[in-house]
mmCIF file of N, CA and C in Angstrom:
data_model
loop_
_atom_site.group_PDB
_atom_site.id
_atom_site.type_symbol
_atom_site.label_atom_id
_atom_site.label_comp_id
_atom_site.label_asym_id
_atom_site.label_seq_id
_atom_site.Cartn_x
_atom_site.Cartn_y
_atom_site.Cartn_z
ATOM 1 N N LYS X 9 28.470 -11.752 16.024
ATOM 2 C CA LYS X 9 27.082 -12.081 16.327
ATOM 3 C C LYS X 9 26.127 -11.488 15.282
ATOM 4 N N TYR X 10 26.417 -10.268 14.818
ATOM 5 C CA TYR X 10 25.496 -9.598 13.905
ATOM 6 C C TYR X 10 25.933 -9.654 12.444
ATOM 7 N N THR X 11 26.969 -10.414 12.148
ATOM 8 C CA THR X 11 27.442 -10.476 10.773
ATOM 9 C C THR X 11 26.668 -11.485 9.939
ATOM 10 N N LYS X 12 25.992 -12.420 10.565
ATOM 11 C CA LYS X 12 25.195 -13.404 9.840
ATOM 12 C C LYS X 12 23.724 -13.156 10.147
ATOM 13 N N PHE X 13 22.934 -12.954 9.101
ATOM 14 C CA PHE X 13 21.506 -12.673 9.276
ATOM 15 C C PHE X 13 20.746 -13.123 8.037
ATOM 16 N N SER X 14 19.454 -13.221 8.177
ATOM 17 C CA SER X 14 18.621 -13.611 7.036
ATOM 18 C C SER X 14 17.675 -12.466 6.688
ATOM 19 N N ILE X 15 17.412 -12.345 5.400
ATOM 20 C CA ILE X 15 16.485 -11.344 4.884
ATOM 21 C C ILE X 15 15.350 -12.089 4.204
ATOM 22 N N SER X 16 14.117 -11.729 4.542
ATOM 23 C CA SER X 16 12.940 -12.363 3.930
ATOM 24 C C SER X 16 12.002 -11.293 3.402
ATOM 25 N N TYR X 17 11.466 -11.561 2.228
ATOM 26 C CA TYR X 17 10.432 -10.709 1.651
ATOM 27 C C TYR X 17 9.162 -11.551 1.572
ATOM 28 N N TYR X 18 8.066 -11.007 2.043
ATOM 29 C CA TYR X 18 6.807 -11.750 2.006
ATOM 30 C C TYR X 18 5.643 -10.786 1.898
ATOM 31 N N TRP X 19 4.470 -11.340 1.619
ATOM 32 C CA TRP X 19 3.269 -10.511 1.569
ATOM 33 C C TRP X 19 2.157 -11.176 2.338
ATOM 34 N N ILE X 20 1.233 -10.344 2.806
ATOM 35 C CA ILE X 20 0.064 -10.817 3.545
ATOM 36 C C ILE X 20 -1.167 -10.384 2.757
ATOM 37 N N ASN X 21 -1.983 -11.350 2.375
ATOM 38 C CA ASN X 21 -3.156 -11.030 1.562
ATOM 39 C C ASN X 21 -4.329 -10.594 2.437
ATOM 40 N N SER X 22 -5.481 -10.388 1.805
ATOM 41 C CA SER X 22 -6.658 -9.893 2.531
ATOM 42 C C SER X 22 -7.192 -10.898 3.550
ATOM 43 N N LEU X 23 -6.820 -12.165 3.428
ATOM 44 C CA LEU X 23 -7.237 -13.197 4.386
ATOM 45 C C LEU X 23 -6.194 -13.389 5.488
ATOM 46 N N LEU X 24 -5.214 -12.462 5.555
ATOM 47 C CA LEU X 24 -4.129 -12.473 6.540
ATOM 48 C C LEU X 24 -3.247 -13.711 6.418
ATOM 49 N N GLN X 25 -3.114 -14.234 5.187
ATOM 50 C CA GLN X 25 -2.233 -15.375 4.940
ATOM 51 C C GLN X 25 -0.868 -14.852 4.503
ATOM 52 N N LYS X 26 0.186 -15.369 5.125
ATOM 53 C CA LYS X 26 1.556 -14.937 4.847
ATOM 54 C C LYS X 26 2.173 -15.840 3.782
ATOM 55 N N THR X 27 2.728 -15.219 2.735
ATOM 56 C CA THR X 27 3.393 -15.961 1.667
ATOM 57 C C THR X 27 4.799 -15.421 1.501
ATOM 58 N N ILE X 28 5.816 -16.289 1.679
ATOM 59 C CA ILE X 28 7.203 -15.872 1.515
ATOM 60 C C ILE X 28 7.515 -15.816 0.027
ATOM 61 N N ILE X 29 8.062 -14.680 -0.402
ATOM 62 C CA ILE X 29 8.403 -14.475 -1.807
ATOM 63 C C ILE X 29 9.860 -14.834 -2.063
ATOM 64 N N TYR X 30 10.730 -14.397 -1.164
ATOM 65 C CA TYR X 30 12.160 -14.583 -1.353
ATOM 66 C C TYR X 30 12.841 -14.536 0.004
ATOM 67 N N SER X 31 13.867 -15.349 0.162
ATOM 68 C CA SER X 31 14.602 -15.366 1.424
ATOM 69 C C SER X 31 16.057 -15.709 1.129
ATOM 70 N N ARG X 32 16.956 -15.071 1.841
ATOM 71 C CA ARG X 32 18.367 -15.385 1.684
ATOM 72 C C ARG X 32 19.108 -15.128 2.989
ATOM 73 N N VAL X 33 20.263 -15.782 3.139
ATOM 74 C CA VAL X 33 21.109 -15.605 4.317
ATOM 75 C C VAL X 33 22.341 -14.816 3.892
ATOM 76 N N GLU X 34 22.689 -13.824 4.693
ATOM 77 C CA GLU X 34 23.861 -12.990 4.427
ATOM 78 C C GLU X 34 24.903 -13.238 5.515
ATOM 79 N N ASN X 35 26.165 -13.237 5.119
ATOM 80 C CA ASN X 35 27.275 -13.335 6.056
ATOM 81 C C ASN X 35 28.268 -12.252 5.661
ATOM 82 N N ILE X 36 28.255 -11.154 6.385
ATOM 83 C CA ILE X 36 29.051 -9.973 6.046
ATOM 84 C C ILE X 36 30.368 -10.002 6.810
ATOM 85 N N ALA X 37 31.463 -9.823 6.094
ATOM 86 C CA ALA X 37 32.784 -9.746 6.730
ATOM 87 C C ALA X 37 33.011 -8.320 7.216
ATOM 88 N N ILE X 38 33.518 -8.184 8.434
ATOM 89 C CA ILE X 38 33.799 -6.865 9.005
ATOM 90 C C ILE X 38 35.279 -6.539 8.761
ATOM 91 N N PRO X 39 35.524 -5.423 8.068
ATOM 92 C CA PRO X 39 36.930 -5.044 7.827
ATOM 93 C C PRO X 39 37.645 -4.725 9.134
ATOM 94 N N SER X 40 38.921 -4.932 9.155
ATOM 95 C CA SER X 40 39.721 -4.664 10.344
ATOM 96 C C SER X 40 39.622 -3.190 10.715
ATOM 97 N N GLY X 41 39.404 -2.917 11.994
ATOM 98 C CA GLY X 41 39.275 -1.550 12.487
ATOM 99 C C GLY X 41 37.851 -1.026 12.463
ATOM 100 N N GLU X 42 36.916 -1.776 11.890
ATOM 101 C CA GLU X 42 35.522 -1.340 11.797
ATOM 102 C C GLU X 42 34.626 -2.050 12.815
ATOM 103 N N GLU X 43 35.216 -2.814 13.720
ATOM 104 C CA GLU X 43 34.425 -3.521 14.720
ATOM 105 C C GLU X 43 33.752 -2.507 15.644
ATOM 106 N N ASN X 44 32.603 -2.874 16.192
ATOM 107 C CA ASN X 44 31.834 -2.067 17.140
ATOM 108 C C ASN X 44 31.386 -0.721 16.562
ATOM 109 N N LYS X 45 31.180 -0.666 15.266
ATOM 110 C CA LYS X 45 30.648 0.534 14.618
ATOM 111 C C LYS X 45 29.341 0.159 13.942
ATOM 112 N N THR X 46 28.426 1.109 13.918
ATOM 113 C CA THR X 46 27.142 0.872 13.259
ATOM 114 C C THR X 46 27.322 0.950 11.748
ATOM 115 N N ALA X 47 26.706 0.028 11.058
ATOM 116 C CA ALA X 47 26.759 0.024 9.592
ATOM 117 C C ALA X 47 25.340 -0.109 9.061
ATOM 118 N N ALA X 48 25.082 0.549 7.953
ATOM 119 C CA ALA X 48 23.781 0.446 7.295
ATOM 120 C C ALA X 48 23.996 -0.102 5.893
ATOM 121 N N LEU X 49 23.281 -1.158 5.559
ATOM 122 C CA LEU X 49 23.379 -1.765 4.242
ATOM 123 C C LEU X 49 22.014 -1.742 3.581
ATOM 124 N N SER X 50 21.981 -1.455 2.289
ATOM 125 C CA SER X 50 20.720 -1.434 1.545
ATOM 126 C C SER X 50 20.583 -2.713 0.736
ATOM 127 N N TYR X 51 19.377 -3.247 0.734
ATOM 128 C CA TYR X 51 19.053 -4.423 -0.055
ATOM 129 C C TYR X 51 17.754 -4.152 -0.781
ATOM 130 N N ASP X 52 17.808 -4.198 -2.089
ATOM 131 C CA ASP X 52 16.614 -4.002 -2.904
ATOM 132 C C ASP X 52 16.146 -5.349 -3.440
ATOM 133 N N HIS X 53 14.840 -5.467 -3.555
ATOM 134 C CA HIS X 53 14.271 -6.677 -4.151
ATOM 135 C C HIS X 53 13.096 -6.267 -5.011
ATOM 136 N N ARG X 54 13.126 -6.633 -6.261
ATOM 137 C CA ARG X 54 12.049 -6.301 -7.185
ATOM 138 C C ARG X 54 11.148 -7.513 -7.337
ATOM 139 N N ILE X 55 9.856 -7.295 -7.132
ATOM 140 C CA ILE X 55 8.878 -8.377 -7.247
ATOM 141 C C ILE X 55 8.270 -8.290 -8.639
ATOM 142 N N MET X 56 8.691 -9.161 -9.523
ATOM 143 C CA MET X 56 8.209 -9.136 -10.900
ATOM 144 C C MET X 56 7.999 -10.552 -11.379
ATOM 145 N N PRO X 57 7.072 -10.844 -12.194
ATOM 146 C CA PRO X 57 5.892 -10.020 -12.420
ATOM 147 C C PRO X 57 4.828 -10.337 -11.380
ATOM 148 N N LEU X 58 3.922 -9.418 -11.174
ATOM 149 C CA LEU X 58 2.778 -9.683 -10.301
ATOM 150 C C LEU X 58 1.709 -10.311 -11.187
ATOM 151 N N GLU X 59 1.442 -11.573 -10.945
ATOM 152 C CA GLU X 59 0.659 -12.384 -11.878
ATOM 153 C C GLU X 59 -0.757 -11.877 -12.109
ATOM 154 N N ASN X 60 -1.502 -11.655 -11.032
ATOM 155 C CA ASN X 60 -2.911 -11.303 -11.211
ATOM 156 C C ASN X 60 -3.395 -10.492 -10.008
ATOM 157 N N THR X 61 -4.671 -10.169 -10.012
ATOM 158 C CA THR X 61 -5.224 -9.320 -8.959
ATOM 159 C C THR X 61 -5.179 -9.974 -7.585
ATOM 160 N N SER X 62 -4.993 -11.286 -7.526
ATOM 161 C CA SER X 62 -4.903 -11.931 -6.216
ATOM 162 C C SER X 62 -3.558 -11.637 -5.538
ATOM 163 N N SER X 63 -2.643 -10.978 -6.250
ATOM 164 C CA SER X 63 -1.367 -10.571 -5.652
ATOM 165 C C SER X 63 -1.501 -9.287 -4.846
ATOM 166 N N THR X 64 -2.699 -8.717 -4.786
ATOM 167 C CA THR X 64 -2.940 -7.525 -3.979
ATOM 168 C C THR X 64 -2.726 -7.851 -2.510
ATOM 169 N N GLY X 65 -2.036 -6.982 -1.808
ATOM 170 C CA GLY X 65 -1.799 -7.188 -0.385
ATOM 171 C C GLY X 65 -0.691 -6.285 0.117
ATOM 172 N N THR X 66 -0.266 -6.484 1.344
ATOM 173 C CA THR X 66 0.798 -5.705 1.945
ATOM 174 C C THR X 66 2.088 -6.520 1.901
ATOM 175 N N TYR X 67 3.128 -5.913 1.352
ATOM 176 C CA TYR X 67 4.421 -6.560 1.182
ATOM 177 C C TYR X 67 5.385 -6.074 2.258
ATOM 178 N N TYR X 68 6.151 -7.001 2.835
ATOM 179 C CA TYR X 68 7.039 -6.694 3.949
ATOM 180 C C TYR X 68 8.449 -7.207 3.696
ATOM 181 N N CYS X 69 9.392 -6.606 4.398
ATOM 182 C CA CYS X 69 10.767 -7.092 4.459
ATOM 183 C C CYS X 69 11.067 -7.353 5.935
ATOM 184 N N GLU X 70 11.739 -8.461 6.214
ATOM 185 C CA GLU X 70 12.056 -8.832 7.592
ATOM 186 C C GLU X 70 13.509 -9.299 7.668
ATOM 187 N N VAL X 71 14.211 -8.849 8.688
ATOM 188 C CA VAL X 71 15.601 -9.253 8.915
ATOM 189 C C VAL X 71 15.689 -9.931 10.274
ATOM 190 N N LYS X 72 16.363 -11.086 10.319
ATOM 191 C CA LYS X 72 16.514 -11.832 11.576
ATOM 192 C C LYS X 72 17.979 -12.063 11.876
ATOM 193 N N TRP X 73 18.367 -11.711 13.095
ATOM 194 C CA TRP X 73 19.651 -12.088 13.638
ATOM 195 C C TRP X 73 19.366 -13.237 14.601
ATOM 196 N N ASN X 74 20.352 -13.659 15.380
ATOM 197 C CA ASN X 74 20.143 -14.779 16.300
ATOM 198 C C ASN X 74 18.948 -14.573 17.213
ATOM 199 N N ASP X 75 18.907 -13.462 17.910
ATOM 200 C CA ASP X 75 17.849 -13.237 18.896
ATOM 201 C C ASP X 75 17.030 -11.982 18.617
ATOM 202 N N ILE X 76 17.198 -11.379 17.444
ATOM 203 C CA ILE X 76 16.511 -10.124 17.101
ATOM 204 C C ILE X 76 15.800 -10.294 15.763
ATOM 205 N N LYS X 77 14.584 -9.743 15.690
ATOM 206 C CA LYS X 77 13.835 -9.745 14.444
ATOM 207 C C LYS X 77 13.307 -8.338 14.206
ATOM 208 N N LYS X 78 13.588 -7.766 13.035
ATOM 209 C CA LYS X 78 13.104 -6.438 12.662
ATOM 210 C C LYS X 78 12.285 -6.566 11.394
ATOM 211 N N MET X 79 11.109 -5.910 11.405
ATOM 212 C CA MET X 79 10.209 -5.985 10.259
ATOM 213 C C MET X 79 9.881 -4.575 9.791
ATOM 214 N N GLY X 80 9.819 -4.380 8.480
ATOM 215 C CA GLY X 80 9.434 -3.091 7.912
ATOM 216 C C GLY X 80 7.958 -2.823 8.139
ATOM 217 N N LYS X 81 7.537 -1.598 7.853
ATOM 218 C CA LYS X 81 6.140 -1.200 8.051
ATOM 219 C C LYS X 81 5.228 -1.754 6.964
ATOM 220 N N GLY X 82 5.799 -2.167 5.868
ATOM 221 C CA GLY X 82 5.011 -2.756 4.796
ATOM 222 C C GLY X 82 4.578 -1.725 3.772
ATOM 223 N N VAL X 83 4.349 -2.220 2.561
ATOM 224 C CA VAL X 83 3.872 -1.396 1.454
ATOM 225 C C VAL X 83 2.661 -2.098 0.870
ATOM 226 N N PHE X 84 1.522 -1.379 0.820
ATOM 227 C CA PHE X 84 0.313 -1.966 0.239
ATOM 228 C C PHE X 84 0.364 -1.814 -1.273
ATOM 229 N N VAL X 85 0.158 -2.918 -1.987
ATOM 230 C CA VAL X 85 0.170 -2.911 -3.449
ATOM 231 C C VAL X 85 -1.195 -3.377 -3.930
ATOM 232 N N LEU X 86 -1.853 -2.536 -4.748
ATOM 233 C CA LEU X 86 -3.153 -2.873 -5.332
ATOM 234 C C LEU X 86 -2.933 -3.246 -6.786
ATOM 235 N N ILE X 87 -3.261 -4.468 -7.148
ATOM 236 C CA ILE X 87 -3.076 -4.967 -8.511
ATOM 237 C C ILE X 87 -4.413 -4.879 -9.234
ATOM 238 N N ARG X 88 -4.388 -4.314 -10.438
ATOM 239 C CA ARG X 88 -5.603 -4.223 -11.257
ATOM 240 C C ARG X 88 -5.354 -4.912 -12.587
ATOM 241 N N ASP X 89 -6.429 -5.408 -13.191
ATOM 242 C CA ASP X 89 -6.313 -6.060 -14.491
ATOM 243 C C ASP X 89 -5.911 -5.053 -15.561
ATOM 244 N N THR X 90 -5.352 -5.559 -16.652
ATOM 245 C CA THR X 90 -4.985 -4.708 -17.782
ATOM 246 C C THR X 90 -6.241 -4.057 -18.343
ATOM 247 N N GLY X 91 -6.147 -2.778 -18.632
ATOM 248 C CA GLY X 91 -7.291 -2.063 -19.200
ATOM 249 C C GLY X 91 -8.261 -1.539 -18.164
ATOM 250 N N TYR X 92 -7.917 -1.647 -16.880
ATOM 251 C CA TYR X 92 -8.807 -1.162 -15.820
ATOM 252 C C TYR X 92 -8.958 0.344 -15.922
ATOM 253 N N ILE X 93 -10.186 0.824 -15.822
ATOM 254 C CA ILE X 93 -10.460 2.259 -15.831
ATOM 255 C C ILE X 93 -11.065 2.613 -14.480
ATOM 256 N N ASN X 94 -10.443 3.570 -13.817
ATOM 257 C CA ASN X 94 -10.939 4.007 -12.510
ATOM 258 C C ASN X 94 -12.258 4.748 -12.702
ATOM 259 N N THR X 95 -13.308 4.270 -12.089
ATOM 260 C CA THR X 95 -14.631 4.884 -12.243
ATOM 261 C C THR X 95 -14.976 5.693 -11.014
ATOM 262 N N SER X 96 -14.558 6.944 -11.033
ATOM 263 C CA SER X 96 -14.858 7.850 -9.937
ATOM 264 C C SER X 96 -15.903 8.846 -10.423
ATOM 265 N N TYR X 97 -17.056 8.842 -9.791
ATOM 266 C CA TYR X 97 -18.144 9.711 -10.200
ATOM 267 C C TYR X 97 -18.339 10.877 -9.235
ATOM 268 N N SER X 98 -17.357 11.194 -8.420
ATOM 269 C CA SER X 98 -17.526 12.230 -7.407
ATOM 270 C C SER X 98 -17.806 13.599 -8.027
ATOM 271 N N TRP X 99 -17.127 13.955 -9.122
ATOM 272 C CA TRP X 99 -17.349 15.245 -9.769
ATOM 273 C C TRP X 99 -18.763 15.314 -10.349
ATOM 274 N N GLU X 100 -19.206 14.252 -11.020
ATOM 275 C CA GLU X 100 -20.535 14.237 -11.615
ATOM 276 C C GLU X 100 -21.624 14.310 -10.543
ATOM 277 N N ILE X 101 -21.417 13.620 -9.429
ATOM 278 C CA ILE X 101 -22.388 13.648 -8.329
ATOM 279 C C ILE X 101 -22.473 15.043 -7.740
ATOM 280 N N LEU X 102 -21.348 15.721 -7.576
ATOM 281 C CA LEU X 102 -21.329 17.074 -7.023
ATOM 282 C C LEU X 102 -22.073 18.049 -7.924
ATOM 283 N N VAL X 103 -21.847 17.984 -9.226
ATOM 284 C CA VAL X 103 -22.531 18.872 -10.174
ATOM 285 C C VAL X 103 -24.031 18.582 -10.185
ATOM 286 N N THR X 104 -24.405 17.314 -10.209
ATOM 287 C CA THR X 104 -25.825 16.936 -10.215
ATOM 288 C C THR X 104 -26.531 17.425 -8.959
ATOM 289 N N LEU X 105 -25.912 17.253 -7.814
ATOM 290 C CA LEU X 105 -26.499 17.696 -6.555
ATOM 291 C C LEU X 105 -26.650 19.219 -6.522
ATOM 292 N N THR X 106 -25.647 19.935 -7.008
ATOM 293 C CA THR X 106 -25.709 21.400 -7.038
ATOM 294 C C THR X 106 -26.835 21.884 -7.948
ATOM 295 N N VAL X 107 -26.950 21.279 -9.133
ATOM 296 C CA VAL X 107 -28.020 21.653 -10.069
ATOM 297 C C VAL X 107 -29.383 21.344 -9.470
ATOM 298 N N LEU X 108 -29.526 20.182 -8.845
ATOM 299 C CA LEU X 108 -30.794 19.802 -8.238
ATOM 300 C C LEU X 108 -31.193 20.783 -7.134
ATOM 301 N N LEU X 109 -30.242 21.144 -6.271
ATOM 302 C CA LEU X 109 -30.543 22.103 -5.204
ATOM 303 C C LEU X 109 -30.884 23.482 -5.764
ATOM 304 N N ALA X 110 -30.219 23.889 -6.838
ATOM 305 C CA ALA X 110 -30.529 25.184 -7.465
ATOM 306 C C ALA X 110 -31.938 25.179 -8.046
ATOM 307 N N VAL X 111 -32.320 24.104 -8.732
ATOM 308 C CA VAL X 111 -33.672 24.002 -9.311
ATOM 309 C C VAL X 111 -34.726 24.013 -8.211
ATOM 310 N N LEU X 112 -34.500 23.256 -7.142
ATOM 311 C CA LEU X 112 -35.461 23.239 -6.030
ATOM 312 C C LEU X 112 -35.567 24.611 -5.371
ATOM 313 N N SER X 113 -34.464 25.302 -5.240
ATOM 314 C CA SER X 113 -34.474 26.627 -4.629
ATOM 315 C C SER X 113 -35.245 27.619 -5.480
ATOM 316 N N ILE X 114 -35.016 27.602 -6.788
ATOM 317 C CA ILE X 114 -35.739 28.503 -7.698
ATOM 318 C C ILE X 114 -37.225 28.180 -7.702
ATOM 319 N N THR X 115 -37.556 26.886 -7.730
ATOM 320 C CA THR X 115 -38.967 26.471 -7.718
ATOM 321 C C THR X 115 -39.649 26.906 -6.431
ATOM 322 N N ALA X 116 -39.009 26.722 -5.301
ATOM 323 C CA ALA X 116 -39.602 27.109 -4.019
ATOM 324 C C ALA X 116 -39.802 28.619 -3.953
ATOM 325 N N THR X 117 -38.838 29.380 -4.443
ATOM 326 C CA THR X 117 -38.964 30.845 -4.455
ATOM 327 C C THR X 117 -40.120 31.268 -5.359
ATOM 328 N N ALA X 118 -40.233 30.662 -6.525
ATOM 329 C CA ALA X 118 -41.327 30.993 -7.459
ATOM 330 C C ALA X 118 -42.680 30.661 -6.838
ATOM 331 N N LEU X 119 -42.798 29.529 -6.149
ATOM 332 C CA LEU X 119 -44.060 29.157 -5.506
ATOM 333 C C LEU X 119 -44.428 30.126 -4.392
ATOM 334 N N LEU X 120 -43.447 30.550 -3.607
ATOM 335 C CA LEU X 120 -43.707 31.506 -2.540
ATOM 336 C C LEU X 120 -44.180 32.851 -3.099
ATOM 337 N N LEU X 121 -43.530 33.308 -4.176
ATOM 338 C CA LEU X 121 -43.946 34.572 -4.790
ATOM 339 C C LEU X 121 -45.318 34.457 -5.421
ATOM 340 N N TRP X 122 -45.635 33.317 -6.031
ATOM 341 C CA TRP X 122 -46.933 33.118 -6.688
ATOM 342 C C TRP X 122 -48.050 33.072 -5.639
ATOM 343 N N LYS X 123 -47.818 32.440 -4.462
ATOM 344 C CA LYS X 123 -48.832 32.352 -3.401
ATOM 345 C C LYS X 123 -49.069 33.723 -2.784
ATOM 346 N N ARG X 124 -48.074 34.588 -2.763
ATOM 347 C CA ARG X 124 -48.215 35.915 -2.171
ATOM 348 C C ARG X 124 -49.187 36.765 -2.970
ATOM 349 N N LYS X 125 -49.214 36.600 -4.276
ATOM 350 C CA LYS X 125 -50.084 37.408 -5.119
ATOM 351 C C LYS X 125 -51.472 36.966 -4.990
#
């Protein structure tokens, strides 16, 4: 019953559209004396090449037996164009905010001392 199964690889894009990438049927022979034992088999599939940024999405593997379907948790893949530079300004914003608060603090202290005199 469990020796014949299908393996499918597919992805779901940001619009929740499912696209099958690859699918195959396996028929595994059970060696004599190995019946009624649990077996684990690994299947790797390389998705190459990822054409463009529209290939961004969550990729899944699914295995189907006659009455059972098991699906992986999925792997999110973010595709960027060649030459993409990550523009993270968090460090610059933190330094700018700290300098601004320091200048305002010094100015407020100077004004308070000047009004006291």
